[in-house]
mmCIF file of C-alpha atoms in Angstrom:
data_model
loop_
_atom_site.group_PDB
_atom_site.id
_atom_site.type_symbol
_atom_site.label_atom_id
_atom_site.label_comp_id
_atom_site.label_asym_id
_atom_site.label_seq_id
_atom_site.Cartn_x
_atom_site.Cartn_y
_atom_site.Cartn_z
ATOM 1 C CA MET A 1 51.422 -31.710 -84.799
ATOM 2 C CA ASN A 2 51.427 -33.637 -81.572
ATOM 3 C CA PRO A 3 48.297 -33.030 -79.375
ATOM 4 C CA THR A 4 48.847 -30.833 -76.423
ATOM 5 C CA VAL A 5 50.018 -32.467 -73.258
ATOM 6 C CA HIS A 6 49.645 -30.429 -70.053
ATOM 7 C CA GLU A 7 52.638 -30.685 -67.745
ATOM 8 C CA LEU A 8 51.834 -31.352 -64.095
ATOM 9 C CA ASP A 9 53.703 -29.112 -61.773
ATOM 10 C CA VAL A 10 53.030 -27.134 -58.546
ATOM 11 C CA ALA A 11 51.678 -24.152 -60.562
ATOM 12 C CA THR A 12 49.234 -26.436 -62.337
ATOM 13 C CA LEU A 13 48.010 -27.902 -59.092
ATOM 14 C CA ARG A 14 47.588 -24.474 -57.415
ATOM 15 C CA ASP A 15 45.399 -23.440 -60.368
ATOM 16 C CA TRP A 16 43.451 -26.671 -59.861
ATOM 17 C CA PRO A 17 42.778 -26.836 -56.154
ATOM 18 C CA LEU A 18 41.164 -29.808 -54.461
ATOM 19 C CA PRO A 19 37.718 -29.546 -52.846
ATOM 20 C CA VAL A 20 38.127 -28.419 -49.221
ATOM 21 C CA PRO A 21 35.340 -28.902 -46.613
ATOM 22 C CA ALA A 22 34.323 -25.939 -44.501
ATOM 23 C CA ASP A 23 35.530 -25.880 -40.925
ATOM 24 C CA ASP A 24 32.052 -26.472 -39.527
ATOM 25 C CA GLU A 25 31.345 -29.537 -41.656
ATOM 26 C CA ASP A 26 31.565 -33.148 -40.445
ATOM 27 C CA LYS A 27 33.128 -36.330 -41.877
ATOM 28 C CA GLU A 28 30.263 -36.856 -44.262
ATOM 29 C CA ALA A 29 31.353 -33.739 -46.102
ATOM 30 C CA ARG A 30 34.761 -35.306 -46.660
ATOM 31 C CA GLY A 31 33.052 -38.211 -48.467
ATOM 32 C CA ARG A 32 32.854 -41.991 -48.433
ATOM 33 C CA ALA A 33 35.502 -44.224 -50.011
ATOM 34 C CA LEU A 34 34.891 -47.939 -50.736
ATOM 35 C CA VAL A 35 38.093 -49.986 -51.359
ATOM 36 C CA ILE A 36 37.687 -53.536 -52.562
ATOM 37 C CA ALA A 37 41.108 -55.241 -52.292
ATOM 38 C CA GLY A 38 43.282 -58.013 -51.153
ATOM 39 C CA CYS A 39 43.327 -61.733 -51.124
ATOM 40 C CA PRO A 40 44.911 -64.418 -48.838
ATOM 41 C CA GLU A 41 48.245 -63.995 -50.593
ATOM 42 C CA THR A 42 48.274 -60.193 -50.774
ATOM 43 C CA PRO A 43 46.255 -58.813 -47.919
ATOM 44 C CA GLY A 44 48.632 -55.831 -47.505
ATOM 45 C CA ALA A 45 47.251 -54.258 -50.673
ATOM 46 C CA ALA A 46 44.026 -53.414 -48.879
ATOM 47 C CA ILE A 47 45.916 -51.970 -45.933
ATOM 48 C CA LEU A 48 48.136 -49.797 -48.200
ATOM 49 C CA ALA A 49 45.259 -48.531 -50.317
ATOM 50 C CA GLY A 50 43.034 -47.891 -47.345
ATOM 51 C CA HIS A 51 45.705 -46.025 -45.469
ATOM 52 C CA ALA A 52 46.414 -43.873 -48.547
ATOM 53 C CA ALA A 53 42.759 -43.055 -48.886
ATOM 54 C CA LEU A 54 42.640 -41.891 -45.300
ATOM 55 C CA ARG A 55 45.753 -39.722 -45.778
ATOM 56 C CA ALA A 56 44.156 -38.186 -48.810
ATOM 57 C CA GLY A 57 41.550 -36.850 -46.442
ATOM 58 C CA VAL A 58 38.497 -39.025 -46.919
ATOM 59 C CA GLY A 59 35.935 -38.875 -44.058
ATOM 60 C CA LYS A 60 34.583 -42.460 -44.061
ATOM 61 C CA LEU A 61 36.429 -45.526 -45.330
ATOM 62 C CA THR A 62 35.075 -49.111 -45.934
ATOM 63 C CA LEU A 63 37.451 -51.887 -46.866
ATOM 64 C CA VAL A 64 36.063 -55.011 -48.473
ATOM 65 C CA THR A 65 38.268 -58.019 -48.550
ATOM 66 C CA VAL A 66 38.211 -61.842 -48.118
ATOM 67 C CA ALA A 67 37.152 -63.389 -44.780
ATOM 68 C CA SER A 68 40.398 -65.125 -44.031
ATOM 69 C CA VAL A 69 42.396 -61.838 -43.817
ATOM 70 C CA ALA A 70 39.586 -59.437 -42.765
ATOM 71 C CA PRO A 71 40.343 -59.511 -39.013
ATOM 72 C CA GLY A 72 43.957 -58.621 -39.496
ATOM 73 C CA ILE A 73 43.099 -55.865 -41.941
ATOM 74 C CA ALA A 74 40.539 -54.455 -39.487
ATOM 75 C CA LEU A 75 43.233 -54.302 -36.788
ATOM 76 C CA ALA A 76 45.771 -52.692 -39.158
ATOM 77 C CA VAL A 77 43.341 -50.021 -40.302
ATOM 78 C CA PRO A 78 41.239 -49.263 -37.192
ATOM 79 C CA GLU A 79 39.687 -46.221 -38.849
ATOM 80 C CA ALA A 80 37.917 -48.322 -41.386
ATOM 81 C CA ARG A 81 34.812 -50.378 -41.494
ATOM 82 C CA VAL A 82 35.795 -53.824 -42.814
ATOM 83 C CA ILE A 83 33.344 -56.107 -44.728
ATOM 84 C CA ALA A 84 34.365 -59.822 -45.095
ATOM 85 C CA MET A 85 33.547 -61.685 -48.262
ATOM 86 C CA PRO A 86 34.198 -65.344 -49.171
ATOM 87 C CA ASP A 87 37.772 -66.292 -49.994
ATOM 88 C CA ASP A 88 36.465 -67.814 -53.179
ATOM 89 C CA MET A 89 35.405 -64.806 -55.371
ATOM 90 C CA ALA A 90 33.168 -67.042 -57.449
ATOM 91 C CA ALA A 91 30.955 -67.228 -54.393
ATOM 92 C CA TRP A 92 30.626 -63.518 -53.857
ATOM 93 C CA PRO A 93 27.484 -63.028 -56.087
ATOM 94 C CA ARG A 94 25.711 -65.671 -53.888
ATOM 95 C CA SER A 95 27.006 -64.267 -50.633
ATOM 96 C CA ALA A 96 24.717 -62.828 -47.957
ATOM 97 C CA SER A 97 27.066 -59.806 -47.848
ATOM 98 C CA MET A 98 26.691 -59.048 -51.591
ATOM 99 C CA ALA A 99 23.609 -56.916 -51.009
ATOM 100 C CA LYS A 100 25.510 -54.930 -48.453
ATOM 101 C CA LEU A 101 28.365 -54.413 -50.837
ATOM 102 C CA ILE A 102 26.007 -53.180 -53.580
ATOM 103 C CA GLU A 103 24.455 -50.750 -51.100
ATOM 104 C CA LEU A 104 27.889 -49.454 -50.058
ATOM 105 C CA ALA A 105 28.853 -48.981 -53.780
ATOM 106 C CA GLY A 106 25.718 -46.930 -54.241
ATOM 107 C CA ARG A 107 26.533 -44.581 -51.348
ATOM 108 C CA ALA A 108 30.255 -44.024 -51.962
ATOM 109 C CA GLN A 109 31.751 -41.098 -53.842
ATOM 110 C CA GLY A 110 35.068 -42.824 -54.455
ATOM 111 C CA VAL A 111 35.288 -46.567 -55.327
ATOM 112 C CA LEU A 112 38.565 -48.460 -55.783
ATOM 113 C CA ILE A 113 38.453 -52.104 -57.018
ATOM 114 C CA GLY A 114 41.387 -54.415 -57.653
ATOM 115 C CA PRO A 115 44.550 -53.916 -55.548
ATOM 116 C CA GLY A 116 45.886 -57.304 -54.472
ATOM 117 C CA MET A 117 42.821 -59.213 -55.791
ATOM 118 C CA SER A 118 43.101 -62.574 -57.555
ATOM 119 C CA GLU A 119 43.217 -62.528 -61.278
ATOM 120 C CA GLY A 120 40.568 -64.425 -63.245
ATOM 121 C CA ASP A 121 37.002 -64.361 -64.455
ATOM 122 C CA ALA A 122 35.493 -64.409 -60.912
ATOM 123 C CA THR A 123 37.064 -60.987 -60.143
ATOM 124 C CA LEU A 124 35.879 -59.585 -63.477
ATOM 125 C CA ASP A 125 32.359 -60.900 -62.878
ATOM 126 C CA VAL A 126 32.311 -58.989 -59.551
ATOM 127 C CA VAL A 127 33.510 -55.846 -61.201
ATOM 128 C CA GLU A 128 30.790 -56.069 -63.809
ATOM 129 C CA MET A 129 28.162 -56.677 -61.171
ATOM 130 C CA LEU A 130 29.288 -53.707 -59.062
ATOM 131 C CA LEU A 131 29.915 -51.037 -61.691
ATOM 132 C CA PRO A 132 26.249 -50.246 -62.457
ATOM 133 C CA HIS A 133 25.651 -49.575 -58.778
ATOM 134 C CA CYS A 134 28.448 -47.003 -58.404
ATOM 135 C CA ARG A 135 25.964 -44.250 -59.215
ATOM 136 C CA LYS A 136 27.591 -41.429 -57.242
ATOM 137 C CA ALA A 137 31.136 -42.534 -57.425
ATOM 138 C CA GLY A 138 34.238 -41.909 -59.324
ATOM 139 C CA VAL A 139 35.552 -45.426 -59.952
ATOM 140 C CA VAL A 140 39.251 -46.535 -60.099
ATOM 141 C CA LEU A 141 40.008 -50.024 -61.505
ATOM 142 C CA ASP A 142 43.454 -51.277 -60.584
ATOM 143 C CA ALA A 143 45.465 -54.435 -61.003
ATOM 144 C CA ALA A 144 43.338 -57.498 -61.773
ATOM 145 C CA ALA A 145 40.093 -55.445 -62.127
ATOM 146 C CA MET A 146 41.557 -53.501 -65.137
ATOM 147 C CA ALA A 147 41.110 -56.675 -67.342
ATOM 148 C CA VAL A 148 37.425 -55.988 -67.592
ATOM 149 C CA VAL A 149 38.271 -53.765 -70.611
ATOM 150 C CA MET A 150 39.472 -56.864 -72.411
ATOM 151 C CA ARG A 151 35.873 -58.064 -72.353
ATOM 152 C CA HIS A 152 34.312 -54.822 -73.533
ATOM 153 C CA ALA A 153 34.534 -51.079 -73.220
ATOM 154 C CA VAL A 154 33.159 -49.840 -69.949
ATOM 155 C CA ALA A 155 29.772 -48.200 -69.974
ATOM 156 C CA GLN A 156 30.536 -45.427 -67.385
ATOM 157 C CA PRO A 157 33.456 -43.126 -66.563
ATOM 158 C CA VAL A 158 36.273 -45.032 -64.822
ATOM 159 C CA LEU A 159 39.973 -44.539 -64.283
ATOM 160 C CA LEU A 160 42.510 -47.237 -65.002
ATOM 161 C CA THR A 161 46.018 -47.223 -63.529
ATOM 162 C CA PRO A 162 48.328 -49.630 -65.540
ATOM 163 C CA HIS A 163 52.089 -49.704 -65.384
ATOM 164 C CA ALA A 164 53.869 -50.687 -68.586
ATOM 165 C CA GLY A 165 53.599 -54.426 -68.024
ATOM 166 C CA GLU A 166 49.893 -54.244 -67.339
ATOM 167 C CA MET A 167 49.346 -51.960 -70.358
ATOM 168 C CA ALA A 168 51.113 -54.445 -72.527
ATOM 169 C CA HIS A 169 48.842 -57.204 -71.295
ATOM 170 C CA LEU A 170 45.698 -55.164 -71.689
ATOM 171 C CA THR A 171 46.466 -53.843 -75.209
ATOM 172 C CA GLY A 172 48.542 -56.673 -76.693
ATOM 173 C CA LEU A 173 51.381 -54.281 -77.394
ATOM 174 C CA SER A 174 54.924 -55.234 -76.656
ATOM 175 C CA LYS A 175 56.811 -53.375 -73.915
ATOM 176 C CA SER A 176 59.282 -52.149 -76.487
ATOM 177 C CA ALA A 177 56.409 -50.653 -78.548
ATOM 178 C CA LEU A 178 55.099 -49.011 -75.419
ATOM 179 C CA ARG A 179 58.511 -47.498 -74.603
ATOM 180 C CA GLN A 180 58.710 -46.058 -78.070
ATOM 181 C CA ALA A 181 55.285 -44.424 -78.077
ATOM 182 C CA PRO A 182 53.725 -44.395 -74.503
ATOM 183 C CA ASP A 183 51.645 -41.256 -75.067
ATOM 184 C CA ALA A 184 50.052 -42.624 -78.260
ATOM 185 C CA ALA A 185 49.371 -45.896 -76.552
ATOM 186 C CA ALA A 186 47.714 -44.289 -73.562
ATOM 187 C CA ARG A 187 45.574 -42.012 -75.774
ATOM 188 C CA ALA A 188 44.488 -44.757 -78.028
ATOM 189 C CA ALA A 189 43.510 -46.995 -75.116
ATOM 190 C CA ALA A 190 41.561 -44.264 -73.381
ATOM 191 C CA ALA A 191 39.639 -43.683 -76.612
ATOM 192 C CA ARG A 192 39.002 -47.336 -77.263
ATOM 193 C CA TRP A 193 38.000 -48.242 -73.651
ATOM 194 C CA GLY A 194 35.975 -45.047 -72.966
ATOM 195 C CA ALA A 195 38.081 -44.665 -69.821
ATOM 196 C CA VAL A 196 40.604 -42.262 -68.290
ATOM 197 C CA VAL A 197 43.999 -44.022 -68.394
ATOM 198 C CA ALA A 198 46.983 -43.209 -66.197
ATOM 199 C CA LEU A 199 49.936 -44.984 -67.711
ATOM 200 C CA LYS A 200 52.341 -45.046 -64.767
ATOM 201 C CA GLY A 201 56.137 -44.863 -64.936
ATOM 202 C CA ALA A 202 59.031 -42.485 -64.526
ATOM 203 C CA ARG A 203 56.914 -40.316 -66.808
ATOM 204 C CA THR A 204 53.211 -40.816 -66.151
ATOM 205 C CA LEU A 205 50.647 -39.870 -68.751
ATOM 206 C CA ILE A 206 46.952 -39.342 -67.888
ATOM 207 C CA ALA A 207 44.791 -39.508 -70.946
ATOM 208 C CA THR A 208 41.058 -39.023 -71.412
ATOM 209 C CA PRO A 209 38.674 -40.572 -74.013
ATOM 210 C CA GLU A 210 38.181 -37.034 -75.362
ATOM 211 C CA GLY A 211 41.881 -36.749 -76.140
ATOM 212 C CA GLU A 212 43.075 -34.444 -73.336
ATOM 213 C CA ALA A 213 46.337 -35.433 -71.607
ATOM 214 C CA TRP A 214 48.461 -34.503 -68.570
ATOM 215 C CA ALA A 215 51.996 -35.660 -67.960
ATOM 216 C CA HIS A 216 54.256 -35.849 -64.933
ATOM 217 C CA GLN A 217 57.984 -36.565 -65.015
ATOM 218 C CA GLY A 218 59.530 -37.101 -61.645
ATOM 219 C CA GLY A 219 59.765 -39.331 -58.593
ATOM 220 C CA ASN A 220 62.679 -41.706 -58.146
ATOM 221 C CA ILE A 221 63.666 -45.367 -58.453
ATOM 222 C CA GLY A 222 62.696 -45.947 -54.774
ATOM 223 C CA LEU A 223 59.093 -45.732 -55.747
ATOM 224 C CA ALA A 224 59.543 -48.924 -57.820
ATOM 225 C CA VAL A 225 58.701 -51.129 -54.892
ATOM 226 C CA SER A 226 55.974 -53.650 -53.984
ATOM 227 C CA GLY A 227 52.850 -51.862 -52.856
ATOM 228 C CA SER A 228 53.723 -48.442 -54.325
ATOM 229 C CA GLY A 229 50.977 -48.713 -56.936
ATOM 230 C CA ASP A 230 48.427 -49.568 -54.219
ATOM 231 C CA THR A 231 49.194 -46.323 -52.496
ATOM 232 C CA VAL A 232 48.584 -44.251 -55.698
ATOM 233 C CA SER A 233 45.199 -45.921 -56.267
ATOM 234 C CA GLY A 234 44.240 -45.384 -52.631
ATOM 235 C CA LEU A 235 45.130 -41.676 -52.895
ATOM 236 C CA ILE A 236 42.941 -41.388 -55.951
ATOM 237 C CA ALA A 237 40.025 -43.037 -54.263
ATOM 238 C CA GLY A 238 40.333 -40.728 -51.218
ATOM 239 C CA LEU A 239 40.384 -37.611 -53.454
ATOM 240 C CA LEU A 240 37.438 -38.848 -55.501
ATOM 241 C CA ALA A 241 35.511 -39.276 -52.316
ATOM 242 C CA ARG A 242 36.350 -35.627 -51.324
ATOM 243 C CA GLY A 243 34.730 -34.457 -54.705
ATOM 244 C CA ALA A 244 37.613 -34.356 -57.158
ATOM 245 C CA SER A 245 36.955 -35.502 -60.687
ATOM 246 C CA LEU A 246 38.648 -38.573 -62.091
ATOM 247 C CA VAL A 247 41.272 -36.551 -63.965
ATOM 248 C CA GLN A 248 41.970 -34.082 -61.046
ATOM 249 C CA ALA A 249 42.181 -36.990 -58.570
ATOM 250 C CA ALA A 250 44.685 -38.859 -60.813
ATOM 251 C CA ALA A 251 46.819 -35.741 -61.515
ATOM 252 C CA TRP A 252 47.072 -34.743 -57.807
ATOM 253 C CA SER A 253 47.698 -38.297 -56.694
ATOM 254 C CA VAL A 254 50.499 -38.890 -59.225
ATOM 255 C CA PHE A 255 52.192 -35.682 -58.243
ATOM 256 C CA LEU A 256 51.766 -36.320 -54.519
ATOM 257 C CA HIS A 257 53.066 -39.849 -54.862
ATOM 258 C CA ALA A 258 56.242 -38.678 -56.707
ATOM 259 C CA SER A 259 56.770 -35.828 -54.230
ATOM 260 C CA ALA A 260 56.380 -38.206 -51.300
ATOM 261 C CA GLY A 261 59.036 -40.392 -52.808
ATOM 262 C CA ASP A 262 61.430 -37.496 -53.175
ATOM 263 C CA GLN A 263 60.885 -36.592 -49.450
ATOM 264 C CA LEU A 264 61.475 -40.204 -48.350
ATOM 265 C CA ALA A 265 64.618 -40.454 -50.457
ATOM 266 C CA ARG A 266 66.073 -37.407 -48.771
ATOM 267 C CA ARG A 267 65.243 -38.890 -45.372
ATOM 268 C CA TRP A 268 66.254 -42.592 -45.853
ATOM 269 C CA GLY A 269 68.223 -42.715 -49.104
ATOM 270 C CA LEU A 270 67.150 -43.558 -52.608
ATOM 271 C CA LEU A 271 66.508 -47.251 -52.051
ATOM 272 C CA GLY A 272 64.933 -48.917 -49.022
ATOM 273 C CA TYR A 273 62.063 -46.756 -47.999
ATOM 274 C CA LEU A 274 58.694 -48.561 -47.909
ATOM 275 C CA ALA A 275 55.398 -48.224 -49.697
ATOM 276 C CA ARG A 276 53.665 -48.011 -46.346
ATOM 277 C CA GLU A 277 55.530 -44.797 -45.568
ATOM 278 C CA ILE A 278 54.447 -43.014 -48.821
ATOM 279 C CA PRO A 279 50.908 -41.969 -47.613
ATOM 280 C CA ASP A 280 52.235 -40.346 -44.364
ATOM 281 C CA GLU A 281 53.999 -37.689 -46.387
ATOM 282 C CA VAL A 282 50.836 -36.706 -48.270
ATOM 283 C CA PRO A 283 48.877 -34.433 -45.848
ATOM 284 C CA GLY A 284 51.812 -32.032 -45.544
ATOM 285 C CA LEU A 285 52.401 -32.076 -49.289
ATOM 286 C CA MET A 286 48.723 -31.346 -49.983
ATOM 287 C CA ALA A 287 48.867 -28.362 -47.765
ATOM 288 C CA GLN A 288 52.064 -27.189 -49.371
ATOM 289 C CA PHE A 289 50.673 -27.459 -52.991
ATOM 290 C CA MET A 290 47.215 -26.011 -52.270
ATOM 291 C CA PRO A 291 46.641 -22.279 -52.722
ATOM 292 C CA PRO A 292 47.237 -20.525 -49.377
ATOM 293 C CA SER A 293 43.655 -19.646 -48.671
ATOM 294 C CA ASP A 294 42.408 -23.224 -49.319
ATOM 295 C CA ALA A 295 45.366 -24.848 -47.427
ATOM 296 C CA ALA A 296 44.452 -22.742 -44.373
ATOM 297 C CA HIS A 297 41.143 -24.701 -43.995
#
């Protein structure tokens, strides 16, 4: 018999409401998100992920990126504190700013590492250096950062967000094998890596190391656009900062992302809406999907 897979729908989300700060609390109560993202070739990933974290409701956002693009990112996301690191990631451990980055990792409730970052050992070395310092945080590893599991299983709870191509690279499975048994592949990877795995696609499966799973079928082909995955990861980081668990943040973000795509398709058409437009749909959708008493806050 196949293990139970919980289907994600509006009823599921309303029975699983997100943490909501009280009306008299300040931005600290909405949490701190740390997003480490971008490189000279793909600076927009940091902007997309940071904007999504803000639309998810985080109180304080810090973006960490490479020095050559940091000023532009700071202007594009004026709500964020922006930390500039060397363009050469191999120099990060020796940088004067590394101590500041470690301190920020220790204070954040939601940490996202990877969108738009350069692939290679230098990035993975930074991931391994930072993970032990993320003491209070739910951690999302995306894009290049996910390859740390090819070195060894992670020693703390993290969430990985691969699409099929990334999953094939991380596991050594062919895309055809993944298409035939995506649920089994996600469950096996979660157990082997000791991580929550959100295998993204038209049907997204979220699997835990303990064998639990949640699935969502929906969205549309318009979401298959550059930068779309960065917005999902940013939403997750923002919800983690607000106090959601790894699985809850992933489930809500996957559903919100797909629902935002449906709204944008109705407005603009199935093809041609932009990844940068996805997060702007999220606050209204969160209010719509939350139980009425919680949404009223």
